[in-house]
Short mmCIF file of C-alpha atoms in Angstrom, two decimals:
data_model
loop_
_atom_site.label_atom_id
_atom_site.label_comp_id
_atom_site.label_asym_id
_atom_site.label_seq_id
_atom_site.Cartn_x
_atom_site.Cartn_y
_atom_site.Cartn_z
CA MET A 1 -105.55 118.17 -126.46
CA PRO A 2 -107.64 116.69 -123.57
CA GLY A 3 -106.94 113.22 -122.71
CA THR A 4 -103.51 112.89 -124.48
CA VAL A 5 -99.94 113.34 -123.44
CA PRO A 6 -96.87 114.14 -125.61
CA LEU A 7 -94.97 111.29 -127.21
CA PRO A 8 -91.35 110.61 -125.93
CA LEU A 9 -88.60 112.86 -127.63
CA GLY A 10 -87.75 111.07 -130.63
CA LEU A 11 -91.30 110.01 -131.88
CA ASP A 12 -92.78 113.27 -131.58
CA THR A 13 -91.59 114.48 -135.00
CA ALA A 14 -94.76 115.59 -136.16
CA GLY A 15 -96.31 117.00 -133.13
CA LEU A 16 -98.27 113.60 -132.54
CA GLN A 17 -99.69 112.82 -129.18
CA VAL A 18 -100.58 109.38 -127.86
CA PRO A 19 -103.65 108.62 -125.46
CA TRP A 20 -102.70 108.72 -121.87
CA TYR A 21 -104.03 105.40 -121.22
CA PHE A 22 -101.34 103.79 -123.70
CA ARG A 23 -98.73 105.00 -121.60
CA CYS A 24 -97.45 103.31 -118.42
CA PRO A 25 -98.21 105.17 -115.30
CA ILE A 26 -94.64 104.81 -113.79
CA SER A 27 -92.33 105.26 -117.00
CA LEU A 28 -94.83 107.63 -118.95
CA GLU A 29 -93.69 105.82 -121.89
CA LEU A 30 -95.88 103.81 -124.45
CA MET A 31 -96.50 100.40 -122.97
CA HIS A 32 -95.19 97.59 -125.20
CA ASP A 33 -96.21 94.65 -122.90
CA PRO A 34 -99.17 96.14 -120.81
CA VAL A 35 -100.04 93.75 -117.72
CA THR A 36 -102.51 94.12 -114.96
CA VAL A 37 -101.89 93.76 -111.07
CA ALA A 38 -104.53 92.61 -108.44
CA THR A 39 -105.57 96.30 -108.11
CA GLY A 40 -106.75 96.35 -111.51
CA GLN A 41 -104.24 99.09 -112.50
CA THR A 42 -102.14 98.46 -115.75
CA TYR A 43 -98.57 98.94 -116.31
CA ASP A 44 -95.77 98.07 -118.73
CA ARG A 45 -94.30 94.66 -117.59
CA ALA A 46 -90.72 96.05 -117.44
CA SER A 47 -91.62 99.08 -115.44
CA ILE A 48 -94.03 97.02 -112.79
CA GLU A 49 -91.23 94.29 -112.60
CA SER A 50 -88.67 96.86 -111.74
CA TRP A 51 -90.96 98.54 -109.26
CA VAL A 52 -91.60 95.09 -107.35
CA ALA A 53 -87.81 94.14 -107.66
CA THR A 54 -86.71 97.35 -105.68
CA GLY A 55 -88.77 96.24 -102.69
CA ASN A 56 -91.96 97.91 -103.26
CA THR A 57 -95.20 96.10 -102.19
CA THR A 58 -97.90 98.30 -103.26
CA CYS A 59 -99.56 99.60 -106.24
CA PRO A 60 -97.75 102.68 -107.63
CA VAL A 61 -101.17 104.42 -108.61
CA THR A 62 -103.55 103.46 -105.68
CA ARG A 63 -100.95 102.95 -103.07
CA ALA A 64 -102.68 99.89 -101.97
CA PRO A 65 -101.03 96.70 -100.75
CA LEU A 66 -100.54 94.24 -103.53
CA ALA A 67 -102.39 91.04 -102.47
CA ASP A 68 -100.08 88.85 -104.68
CA PHE A 69 -97.61 90.03 -107.54
CA THR A 70 -99.30 88.18 -110.40
CA LEU A 71 -98.99 89.90 -113.58
CA ILE A 72 -101.82 89.30 -115.97
CA PRO A 73 -101.33 90.17 -119.65
CA ASN A 74 -103.91 92.81 -120.92
CA HIS A 75 -104.05 91.47 -124.69
CA THR A 76 -107.08 93.89 -125.30
CA LEU A 77 -105.16 97.05 -124.42
CA ARG A 78 -101.92 95.76 -126.41
CA ARG A 79 -104.06 95.10 -129.51
CA LEU A 80 -105.33 98.60 -129.24
CA ILE A 81 -101.76 100.12 -128.81
CA GLN A 82 -100.67 98.04 -131.90
CA GLU A 83 -103.56 99.23 -133.89
CA TRP A 84 -102.87 102.83 -133.00
CA CYS A 85 -99.18 102.48 -134.07
CA VAL A 86 -100.43 101.07 -137.10
CA ALA A 87 -102.55 103.88 -137.99
CA HIS A 88 -99.82 106.34 -137.09
CA ARG A 89 -97.12 104.44 -139.24
CA SER A 90 -97.01 107.53 -141.80
CA LEU A 91 -95.95 109.51 -139.06
CA GLY A 92 -92.92 107.51 -137.98
CA VAL A 93 -94.45 105.39 -135.38
CA GLU A 94 -93.50 101.70 -135.41
CA ARG A 95 -95.79 99.10 -134.43
CA ILE A 96 -94.92 97.52 -131.04
CA PRO A 97 -93.96 93.62 -131.32
CA THR A 98 -96.32 91.25 -129.69
CA PRO A 99 -94.45 90.06 -126.69
CA LYS A 100 -93.65 86.45 -125.94
CA GLN A 101 -95.42 85.46 -122.83
CA PRO A 102 -93.40 83.95 -119.94
CA ALA A 103 -93.76 79.91 -119.54
CA ASP A 104 -96.72 78.57 -118.09
CA PRO A 105 -95.81 77.57 -114.27
CA ASP A 106 -98.25 74.48 -115.24
CA LEU A 107 -95.95 73.49 -117.89
CA ILE A 108 -92.99 73.77 -115.75
CA ARG A 109 -94.25 71.78 -113.14
CA SER A 110 -95.57 69.22 -115.59
CA LEU A 111 -92.05 68.87 -117.01
CA ILE A 112 -90.36 68.56 -113.48
CA SER A 113 -92.91 66.00 -112.25
CA GLN A 114 -91.64 63.71 -115.17
CA GLY A 115 -88.28 63.21 -113.22
CA PRO A 116 -84.86 62.55 -114.59
CA VAL A 117 -85.77 61.97 -118.22
CA LEU A 118 -83.87 63.79 -121.31
CA PRO A 119 -86.77 64.90 -123.26
CA ALA A 120 -88.30 67.03 -120.21
CA LEU A 121 -85.03 68.15 -119.21
CA ARG A 122 -84.24 69.38 -122.65
CA LYS A 123 -87.61 71.22 -122.89
CA LEU A 124 -86.84 72.95 -119.55
CA ARG A 125 -83.30 73.85 -120.93
CA ALA A 126 -84.78 75.26 -124.11
CA LEU A 127 -87.24 77.45 -122.14
CA ALA A 128 -84.60 78.57 -119.61
CA ARG A 129 -82.42 79.76 -122.56
CA GLU A 130 -85.47 81.65 -124.27
CA SER A 131 -85.79 84.34 -122.00
CA ASP A 132 -85.17 85.96 -118.59
CA LYS A 133 -89.01 85.72 -117.95
CA ASN A 134 -88.96 81.97 -118.33
CA ARG A 135 -86.12 81.76 -115.75
CA LEU A 136 -87.89 83.65 -113.37
CA VAL A 137 -90.77 81.26 -113.71
CA MET A 138 -88.60 78.44 -113.03
CA ALA A 139 -86.68 79.91 -110.09
CA THR A 140 -89.24 78.39 -107.58
CA HIS A 141 -87.76 76.13 -104.58
CA GLU A 142 -89.67 73.20 -106.00
CA THR A 143 -87.93 73.50 -109.44
CA ARG A 144 -84.70 74.27 -108.13
CA ALA A 145 -84.85 71.40 -105.65
CA ALA A 146 -85.89 68.89 -108.25
CA LEU A 147 -83.00 69.93 -110.58
CA VAL A 148 -80.32 69.42 -108.01
CA GLU A 149 -81.53 66.25 -107.25
CA MET A 150 -81.29 65.34 -110.83
CA ALA A 151 -78.01 67.06 -111.39
CA PHE A 152 -76.39 64.62 -109.00
CA GLY A 153 -76.65 60.81 -109.04
CA SER A 154 -78.92 60.33 -112.12
CA GLY A 155 -76.63 59.23 -114.83
CA GLU A 156 -74.13 61.12 -116.84
CA ASP A 157 -76.55 62.34 -119.73
CA VAL A 158 -79.25 63.23 -117.34
CA GLU A 159 -76.79 64.87 -114.92
CA ALA A 160 -75.29 67.26 -117.54
CA GLU A 161 -78.58 68.09 -118.83
CA ALA A 162 -80.02 69.12 -115.28
CA MET A 163 -76.65 70.81 -114.45
CA ALA A 164 -77.21 72.96 -117.61
CA VAL A 165 -80.68 73.85 -116.43
CA LEU A 166 -79.62 74.43 -112.85
CA ALA A 167 -76.61 76.68 -114.27
CA MET A 168 -79.22 79.20 -116.04
CA VAL A 169 -81.87 79.11 -113.08
CA GLY A 170 -79.69 79.27 -110.34
CA MET A 171 -80.34 78.25 -106.67
CA GLY A 172 -81.60 79.93 -103.42
CA GLU A 173 -79.99 79.25 -100.13
CA ALA A 174 -81.84 76.07 -99.31
CA GLU A 175 -80.84 74.40 -102.58
CA ALA A 176 -77.04 75.55 -102.00
CA VAL A 177 -77.32 73.85 -98.70
CA GLU A 178 -78.28 70.71 -100.19
CA VAL A 179 -75.39 70.96 -102.89
CA VAL A 180 -72.42 71.78 -100.29
CA GLY A 181 -73.92 70.02 -97.36
CA ARG A 182 -73.23 66.58 -99.51
CA GLU A 183 -69.61 65.70 -99.58
CA GLU A 184 -70.16 63.67 -102.93
CA ARG A 185 -71.82 66.46 -104.64
CA VAL A 186 -69.14 68.89 -103.66
CA ALA A 187 -66.55 66.38 -104.99
CA ARG A 188 -68.70 65.64 -108.20
CA LEU A 189 -68.35 69.44 -108.89
CA GLY A 190 -64.70 69.30 -108.35
CA LYS A 191 -64.40 66.33 -110.77
CA LEU A 192 -66.16 68.20 -113.53
CA LEU A 193 -64.23 71.36 -113.12
CA GLY A 194 -60.97 70.04 -112.94
CA GLY A 195 -61.13 66.39 -114.43
CA GLN A 196 -59.75 65.46 -117.72
CA GLY A 197 -62.15 64.44 -120.42
CA THR A 198 -65.08 66.84 -119.40
CA THR A 199 -66.27 68.87 -122.16
CA LEU A 200 -65.99 72.48 -121.68
CA GLU A 201 -69.76 73.03 -121.81
CA SER A 202 -69.92 70.78 -118.69
CA LYS A 203 -66.96 72.38 -116.99
CA VAL A 204 -68.81 75.79 -117.50
CA ASN A 205 -72.16 74.69 -116.19
CA ALA A 206 -70.19 73.19 -113.15
CA ALA A 207 -68.68 76.57 -112.46
CA ALA A 208 -71.81 78.27 -112.68
CA VAL A 209 -73.39 76.03 -110.07
CA VAL A 210 -70.46 76.71 -107.87
CA GLU A 211 -70.87 80.26 -108.39
CA ALA A 212 -74.45 80.25 -107.53
CA ALA A 213 -74.01 78.07 -104.66
CA ALA A 214 -71.29 80.42 -103.22
CA ALA A 215 -73.47 83.33 -103.89
CA ALA A 216 -76.65 82.13 -102.25
CA SER A 217 -75.06 81.08 -99.11
CA GLY A 218 -72.27 82.19 -96.48
CA MET A 219 -68.62 82.25 -95.79
CA GLU A 220 -68.38 78.67 -94.40
CA THR A 221 -70.07 77.15 -97.72
CA ARG A 222 -67.83 79.16 -99.93
CA ALA A 223 -64.92 77.81 -97.88
CA VAL A 224 -66.05 74.35 -98.19
CA LEU A 225 -66.24 74.73 -102.15
CA GLY A 226 -62.76 76.78 -102.20
CA ALA A 227 -61.22 73.75 -100.30
CA ALA A 228 -62.51 71.00 -102.78
CA ASP A 229 -60.38 69.22 -105.19
CA GLY A 230 -60.50 70.57 -108.70
CA ILE A 231 -62.81 73.69 -107.95
CA MET A 232 -60.03 76.36 -107.74
CA GLU A 233 -57.79 74.96 -110.47
CA GLY A 234 -61.01 74.48 -112.47
CA LEU A 235 -62.30 77.96 -112.29
CA VAL A 236 -58.70 79.31 -113.05
CA ALA A 237 -58.70 77.29 -116.31
CA LEU A 238 -61.90 78.87 -117.41
CA VAL A 239 -60.47 82.33 -116.74
CA GLU A 240 -57.56 81.56 -119.23
CA GLU A 241 -59.73 80.12 -121.80
CA LYS A 242 -58.78 81.87 -125.14
CA ALA A 243 -61.95 81.85 -127.32
CA ASN A 244 -65.07 81.33 -125.12
CA PRO A 245 -66.13 84.34 -123.29
CA ARG A 246 -68.97 82.66 -121.34
CA ALA A 247 -66.33 80.27 -119.77
CA VAL A 248 -64.12 83.35 -118.84
CA ARG A 249 -67.02 85.33 -117.43
CA VAL A 250 -68.20 82.22 -115.21
CA GLY A 251 -64.92 81.48 -114.16
CA ILE A 252 -64.25 85.31 -112.87
CA ARG A 253 -67.73 85.17 -110.96
CA GLY A 254 -66.69 81.89 -109.46
CA LEU A 255 -63.43 82.94 -108.33
CA PHE A 256 -64.92 86.38 -107.15
CA ALA A 257 -67.56 84.53 -105.18
CA LEU A 258 -65.00 82.17 -103.72
CA CYS A 259 -62.45 84.85 -102.64
CA LEU A 260 -65.04 86.62 -100.49
CA ALA A 261 -64.06 83.85 -98.00
CA LYS A 262 -60.75 84.65 -96.26
CA GLU A 263 -59.84 81.13 -96.27
CA ASN A 264 -59.77 80.60 -99.84
CA ARG A 265 -57.61 83.46 -100.88
CA PRO A 266 -54.24 81.68 -100.15
CA ARG A 267 -56.00 78.61 -102.07
CA ALA A 268 -56.53 80.91 -105.04
CA VAL A 269 -53.24 82.18 -105.17
CA ALA A 270 -51.77 78.92 -105.28
CA ALA A 271 -53.92 77.81 -107.90
CA GLY A 272 -52.87 80.60 -110.19
CA ALA A 273 -56.04 82.64 -109.70
CA ALA A 274 -54.07 86.07 -108.99
CA ALA A 275 -52.16 85.75 -112.13
CA ALA A 276 -54.97 84.73 -114.29
CA LEU A 277 -57.13 87.44 -113.28
CA ALA A 278 -54.41 90.10 -113.66
CA ARG A 279 -53.86 88.74 -117.18
CA ARG A 280 -57.44 89.64 -117.90
CA VAL A 281 -57.43 93.08 -116.35
CA ALA A 282 -54.27 94.03 -118.13
CA GLU A 283 -55.93 92.75 -121.53
CA GLY A 284 -58.74 95.08 -120.69
CA SER A 285 -61.04 92.07 -121.58
CA GLY A 286 -62.74 91.20 -118.14
CA ALA A 287 -65.36 89.39 -120.46
CA GLY A 288 -68.04 91.53 -119.09
CA GLU A 289 -67.03 91.35 -115.53
CA PRO A 290 -64.39 93.95 -114.74
CA GLU A 291 -65.86 94.81 -111.26
CA ARG A 292 -65.57 91.35 -110.16
CA ALA A 293 -62.19 90.55 -111.70
CA LEU A 294 -60.83 93.76 -110.03
CA ALA A 295 -62.51 93.00 -106.88
CA ALA A 296 -60.79 89.51 -106.58
CA VAL A 297 -57.31 91.06 -107.80
CA GLU A 298 -57.62 93.59 -104.94
CA ARG A 299 -58.28 90.91 -102.17
CA LEU A 300 -55.51 88.62 -103.48
CA CYS A 301 -53.08 91.33 -103.43
CA ARG A 302 -53.28 91.46 -99.94
CA THR A 303 -52.85 87.80 -99.41
CA GLU A 304 -49.25 86.34 -99.13
CA GLY A 305 -47.74 86.04 -102.56
CA GLY A 306 -50.54 87.52 -104.25
CA ARG A 307 -49.39 90.89 -105.04
CA ASP A 308 -46.02 89.21 -106.76
CA ALA A 309 -48.52 86.88 -108.74
CA VAL A 310 -50.63 89.90 -109.94
CA VAL A 311 -47.43 91.84 -111.21
CA ALA A 312 -46.08 88.91 -112.95
CA GLY A 313 -49.80 87.91 -114.44
CA ALA A 314 -49.98 91.49 -115.70
CA GLY A 315 -46.60 91.48 -117.53
CA GLY A 316 -44.40 93.04 -114.82
CA GLY A 317 -44.73 95.98 -112.42
CA ALA A 318 -45.01 98.91 -114.89
CA ALA A 319 -47.75 97.05 -116.85
CA ALA A 320 -49.46 96.23 -113.76
CA VAL A 321 -49.61 99.88 -112.60
CA ARG A 322 -50.70 101.18 -116.15
CA ALA A 323 -53.51 98.40 -116.20
CA LEU A 324 -54.95 99.33 -112.85
CA VAL A 325 -54.70 103.13 -113.60
CA ARG A 326 -56.78 102.57 -116.69
CA ALA A 327 -59.32 100.70 -114.57
CA MET A 328 -59.84 103.46 -112.31
CA SER A 329 -63.17 104.61 -113.62
CA GLY A 330 -66.76 104.00 -112.89
CA ARG A 331 -67.60 100.99 -110.50
CA SER A 332 -64.21 99.46 -110.90
CA ALA A 333 -62.22 102.39 -109.64
CA GLU A 334 -62.35 101.39 -105.88
CA HIS A 335 -61.22 97.96 -106.40
CA ALA A 336 -58.48 99.19 -109.02
CA ALA A 337 -57.12 101.79 -106.56
CA GLY A 338 -57.12 99.39 -103.74
CA ALA A 339 -54.85 96.86 -105.83
CA LEU A 340 -52.78 99.74 -106.78
CA VAL A 341 -52.07 100.46 -103.25
CA ALA A 342 -50.63 96.99 -102.79
CA VAL A 343 -48.57 97.10 -106.28
CA VAL A 344 -47.03 100.37 -105.53
CA GLY A 345 -46.45 100.31 -101.99
CA GLY A 346 -42.64 100.12 -101.16
CA SER A 347 -41.63 100.72 -104.52
CA ASP A 348 -40.60 104.29 -105.51
CA SER A 349 -40.20 103.52 -108.90
CA LEU A 350 -43.78 102.11 -109.31
CA GLN A 351 -45.25 105.03 -107.87
CA VAL A 352 -43.25 107.23 -110.20
CA GLU A 353 -44.91 105.09 -112.97
CA ALA A 354 -48.41 105.46 -111.43
CA VAL A 355 -48.13 109.04 -111.75
CA ARG A 356 -46.78 108.99 -115.07
CA ALA A 357 -49.80 106.71 -116.08
CA GLY A 358 -52.18 109.52 -114.93
CA ALA A 359 -53.22 108.04 -111.49
CA MET A 360 -53.33 111.62 -110.23
CA SER A 361 -56.43 112.89 -112.25
CA GLN A 362 -58.16 109.50 -111.86
CA LEU A 363 -57.91 109.79 -108.03
CA LEU A 364 -58.83 113.31 -107.73
CA LEU A 365 -62.00 112.61 -109.83
CA MET A 366 -62.77 109.85 -107.19
CA VAL A 367 -62.47 111.90 -104.38
CA GLN A 368 -64.23 114.77 -105.75
CA GLY A 369 -66.78 112.63 -107.41
CA GLY A 370 -69.90 110.45 -106.39
CA CYS A 371 -67.74 107.49 -105.22
CA SER A 372 -68.62 105.73 -102.03
CA GLU A 373 -67.01 106.75 -98.88
CA ARG A 374 -64.79 103.63 -98.70
CA ALA A 375 -63.82 104.67 -102.28
CA LYS A 376 -62.70 107.89 -101.62
CA ARG A 377 -60.73 106.93 -98.36
CA LYS A 378 -58.78 104.26 -100.83
CA ALA A 379 -58.23 107.31 -103.12
CA GLN A 380 -57.01 109.56 -100.62
CA HIS A 381 -54.51 106.91 -99.13
CA LEU A 382 -53.18 106.35 -102.52
CA LEU A 383 -52.81 110.10 -103.09
CA LYS A 384 -50.91 110.28 -99.95
CA LEU A 385 -48.84 107.44 -100.92
CA LEU A 386 -47.87 108.95 -104.41
CA ARG A 387 -47.17 112.24 -103.15
CA SER A 388 -43.29 111.89 -103.10
CA ALA A 389 -43.70 110.96 -106.55
CA TRP A 390 -45.64 114.28 -107.72
CA PRO A 391 -43.53 116.50 -109.94
CA ALA A 392 -41.76 119.46 -107.81
CA GLY A 393 -43.84 122.48 -107.61
CA ASP A 394 -47.08 120.85 -108.12
CA SER A 395 -49.65 122.87 -106.22
CA ILE A 396 -51.38 119.82 -105.26
CA ALA A 397 -48.43 118.03 -103.97
CA ASN A 398 -48.29 120.69 -101.34
CA SER A 399 -52.00 120.63 -100.27
CA ASP A 400 -53.58 118.24 -97.77
CA ASP A 401 -56.93 119.22 -98.85
CA PHE A 402 -57.36 115.60 -100.63
CA LEU A 403 -55.08 113.63 -97.92
CA GLN A 404 -57.50 112.15 -95.43
CA PRO A 405 -56.59 109.43 -92.94
CA TYR A 406 -57.22 106.02 -94.68
#
């Protein structure tokens, strides 16, 4: 049929076709939130945002440079798509919902201009909670810088509210410098995280600000944060929270960010981070952050006292080995293999345990699969380390095909 294209698989149950101008030129799927860019072309919002987020600066259809990245909602086209969906409901087509538009930047500026007052900050917090789109609108230097100022030295209630908004919106390098470059502000974060009488919500928000500042800046900034009283201990306490997944997740992210700096790793081990993270890995609970948890564990295993703390935290050598072997899949595989090298090195019994736990098959998959070269080198090194523990007569044990230098 001229002017139409097939519906995506799953909707085309009755041979129905959708007009081509209802489909996003990028995804070729029915648009749910059509927006128009500076060149006049229309795309589904999620697709064009992804296009721009990956570094593209041209219009996908015309290839013309985008003068700006403003996305204007195409309400007329969206209503036509909705009417078309309703007209074909009997054929199994569901009406697309009316998308909630991002917060108006003028509203954000108006609220920020009111200064450190609770009603405005509560409205900002509600908007930040509402959607990623709102947080993206709020993530300007002006907004973040104003929130930093309000989060430190504005009175306890205002500070708590501003800190909560800042935790959701995040920071850029300039705002991170404004926090870490002021000794009293770093001390305030340490007091919130490690102090008695602070609510769990305030601790989580302070930890999120620590993580944001560490992620947005360099190693020197991370070292300053890691050395502050209360911060490392406070993050470890969050990782050990029993019934608050967000607290655990933020704690893991914070420890990972700080442990990127070598100076912080002995401090982290001393604060109990290695044991706490190992317990989470052994539980398989990672709170949605298994890759960061294992990356931190791998680094701490290479720190004095870290390997023993990881083993103790996981419940003993055999339990640690089994947990790390289980974790050797997906994006976490490289860090699990690196940590396992430290755990089984020098222990024949733990090397045998690793083979019994199935490390061989996991490592061979890493070597033969689509892992990074660094991950493959770690897997090859671990295979070589475990070679003496392989069953006698195993054909792989007598082969050097997979055993390249580390």
